[in-house]
Amino acid sequence: AGVRDRQPMDRSVDFPVSVVLPAGGTGERTGLQTPKQFCSVLGRPLISFTIQAFERVSWIQSIVVVVAKEYMDLMTDIIQRFQHKKVQVVPGGKTRHRSICNGVLALGEATREEGQMLAADRAKVVIIHDAVRPFVEEDFLYKIAMSAKEQGAAGAVRPLVSTVISTTSEGYLDHSLERAKYRASEMPQGFTYDVIHQAYQRCTESDFEFGTECLHLALQYCGTNAKLIEGPPTLWKVTYKRDLAAAESIIKETLSQSACIITGGSAQAVTLADALQKAVGALDTELDITPDLMGDNSKYLLEEWNFIQISVSHSCLSEVEAILMDLEAVNRALLHPVVVIWVHLNGLDELSVSRKMAVPAAIRDLASAAKLRNILVYGIQLHQSADTERWERSVLRVAEITSTLIRDRSPALVGQLLQA
Amino acid sequence: AGVRDRQPMDRSVDFPVSVVLPAGGTGERTGLQTPKQFCSVLGRPLISFTIQAFERVSWIQSIVVVVAKEYMDLMTDIIQRFQHKKVQVVPGGKTRHRSICNGVLALGEATREEGQMLAADRAKVVIIHDAVRPFVEEDFLYKIAMSAKEQGAAGAVRPLVSTVISTTSEGYLDHSLERAKYRASEMPQGFTYDVIHQAYQRCTESDFEFGTECLHLALQYCGTNAKLIEGPPTLWKVTYKRDLAAAESIIKETLSQSACIITGGSAQAVTLADALQKAVGALDTELDITPDLMGDNSKYLLEEWNFIQISVSHSCLSEVEAILMDLEAVNRALLHPVVVIWVHLNGLDELSVSRKMAVPAAIRDLASAAKLRNILVYGIQLHQSADTERWERSVLRVAEITSTLIRDRSPALVGQLLQA
Ligand SMILES: [Mg+2]
Ligand SMILES: [Mg+2]
């Protein structure tokens, strides 16, 4: 959900769509030191995930991020560091509405000033979203964009989670609302440029200060009745510290869906790979087996696979070094850490590699260097065994350790040579 | 927050309070196979955490858990396995209100039938809570109980997270509610026994079928105006799969707050312990240093500490075995996994223990056995070094690995001998 789309939908949207992403919050109300949109998840600020969610949608032309003045530099750094395209940063206003309005105005100006660079035409539809809802998906954005084009305005709603009650001024129960008639208004919302632009032209200072709903302004100042569309639970807003943990867990799960075992073609390695594939199947990770990453097999480098290199006896860390070079050549670890696990299969009567002084030191050094480039390298050693039961136990342990390493992505454990 | 209270408040509540915990949901609506209250977090069903939250409150006399008939056996097993006291299980009804009503009636019956066993008097106040809100704290329960006693009814409320809007029958925006006037109604709620009992005696079949708010029934059938009390964000309800991840992260954080380093009194070990204490300080974990776990120091066994045993040169796994026996003697791993880390400090010119064939196998066997008893044993090896910089780097690595092992509590990595 969200981070990877294996089968991206090819929506045909024949009008220009732009996005305004208000990220003006300074986090003062939440008690966190860093505003949540800038909090790091797997080494990347949350807002970068949200930007990525829009960036990968082919029919979205440009994204205007609106941030508080004191965060302009940080935001610019984030865009450079994670090589975001399509993004323009503009300073926010004192309230949420002023910030969104700045973003909408910037869309108009961009068209006039740098027209060809940003968009061929002025945006026909403007999608407004929150920086702290990183899991929005293309199909829902499509629904919002199409409805906004047709109706002038459209917004995401969700069923109410709790009963809503009204309170007396003394803090007692007055009455409770009939749940079925009400919805929670969420993001994204979509507007034709004309509607949202006009709404902000016509609304009052008081609306700018105290208003909460863009949909409401569209209704009041343009007579535009917003179409409400029920969104998926993934639209939820990262609000509390616990939500950051939830977001991290969703992202980790997405990144852990598949791994590719590289056998180098050795028969022993292929046997182990087959056994691992069976054992890991139960652990919810898809495993592909490939002899190498060359030719057609280089496709694994481009999608979001993790890597398990099986080395047999004599062969050594050079195979892992080759994967690292391939990954760097395609800039694969730019947006999130990639896991590379070196599984060393010891022969029946061979000295364990952990007892060859050079190997543990070599993998540790390799891993330290790779970690700086966002690639997490771990080692696992297992011993060939003639005892079937013992061998199966070892394979199962490799599967469990592998699965844990891929899921946890723990930076502190890189370079360890674990025993299966 | 929630799992451990180092300084439990000594609230004086001079009337009997009981709890009804409706856990009747069969999870059909969420799409998860297991109803959320029975989903496992760190090896224990969520509902056991919620029960524990009430059980540790001294002034709560009894807890009635209401579960769907098909989960009665599972629930009874959970209570036995985690040695919950004060708990009675009763079968639920077809709706939430019928289930809560069953729970309230059971409180009355229990008093008549087994009076002395469960409570000296019939509950004066009944607290109703959700099985999927495990982080409720004593001080908030106290507020609810006191208000319920005074006013007849009291309930938790929270500010609305989203704007609430009403929709037309065609799915368009009708109007949005003024946020300040409304609140989300949450749990826990409290009632005098008489009010909640009477409300259920008088209410209609339709209330039993379609009603949502106990507070509303109290108002309608007993004329009791509920006092609304703003609760902390920790009252939140585990609703989606992501909430399970959030709950796990909160619980893990609570369990990782402190570790105790056992030095055995050796000067080298004390030096390392001091250095670790400095290094780990930055990582948000409180570290105490103790020579042993005997006499007064056995206090560490009773509270929720994790353990780091430093062994120097000749000494070996026997020290870890002693800790395991102590932990088992006090049943410390009953409610959650305890982490024990063996840090082996190698002398300057000594052979690394990982190269002594016997040690890796010994720690692996020890850890496998301990894991069955919910104790997670890991090993870390570091080498004494005359090079200060090198030594400091190693100490920092031990601190990072230790901190990660304590936080992640990964079962797949037990028995590994990691290199610092
Ligand atoms: Mg999509
Ligand atoms: Mg408390």
CSV table of N, CA and C and ligand atoms in Angstrom, one decimal, chain B residues 5 9 137-139, ligand 2:
chain,number,residue,atom,x,y,z
B,5,ASP,N,4.0,1.1,36.0
B,5,ASP,CA,3.9,2.3,36.8
B,5,ASP,C,4.9,2.2,37.9
B,9,MET,N,0.0,5.4,42.1
B,9,MET,CA,-0.7,6.4,43.0
B,9,MET,C,-1.5,5.6,44.0
B,137,GLU,N,-5.2,4.5,32.1
B,137,GLU,CA,-4.4,4.7,33.3
B,137,GLU,C,-5.2,4.9,34.5
B,138,GLU,N,-4.6,4.6,35.7
B,138,GLU,CA,-5.3,4.6,36.9
B,138,GLU,C,-5.8,6.0,37.2
B,139,ASP,N,-5.1,7.0,37.0
B,139,ASP,CA,-5.6,8.4,37.4
B,139,ASP,C,-6.8,8.7,36.6
C,2,MG,MG,-1.3,4.8,36.4
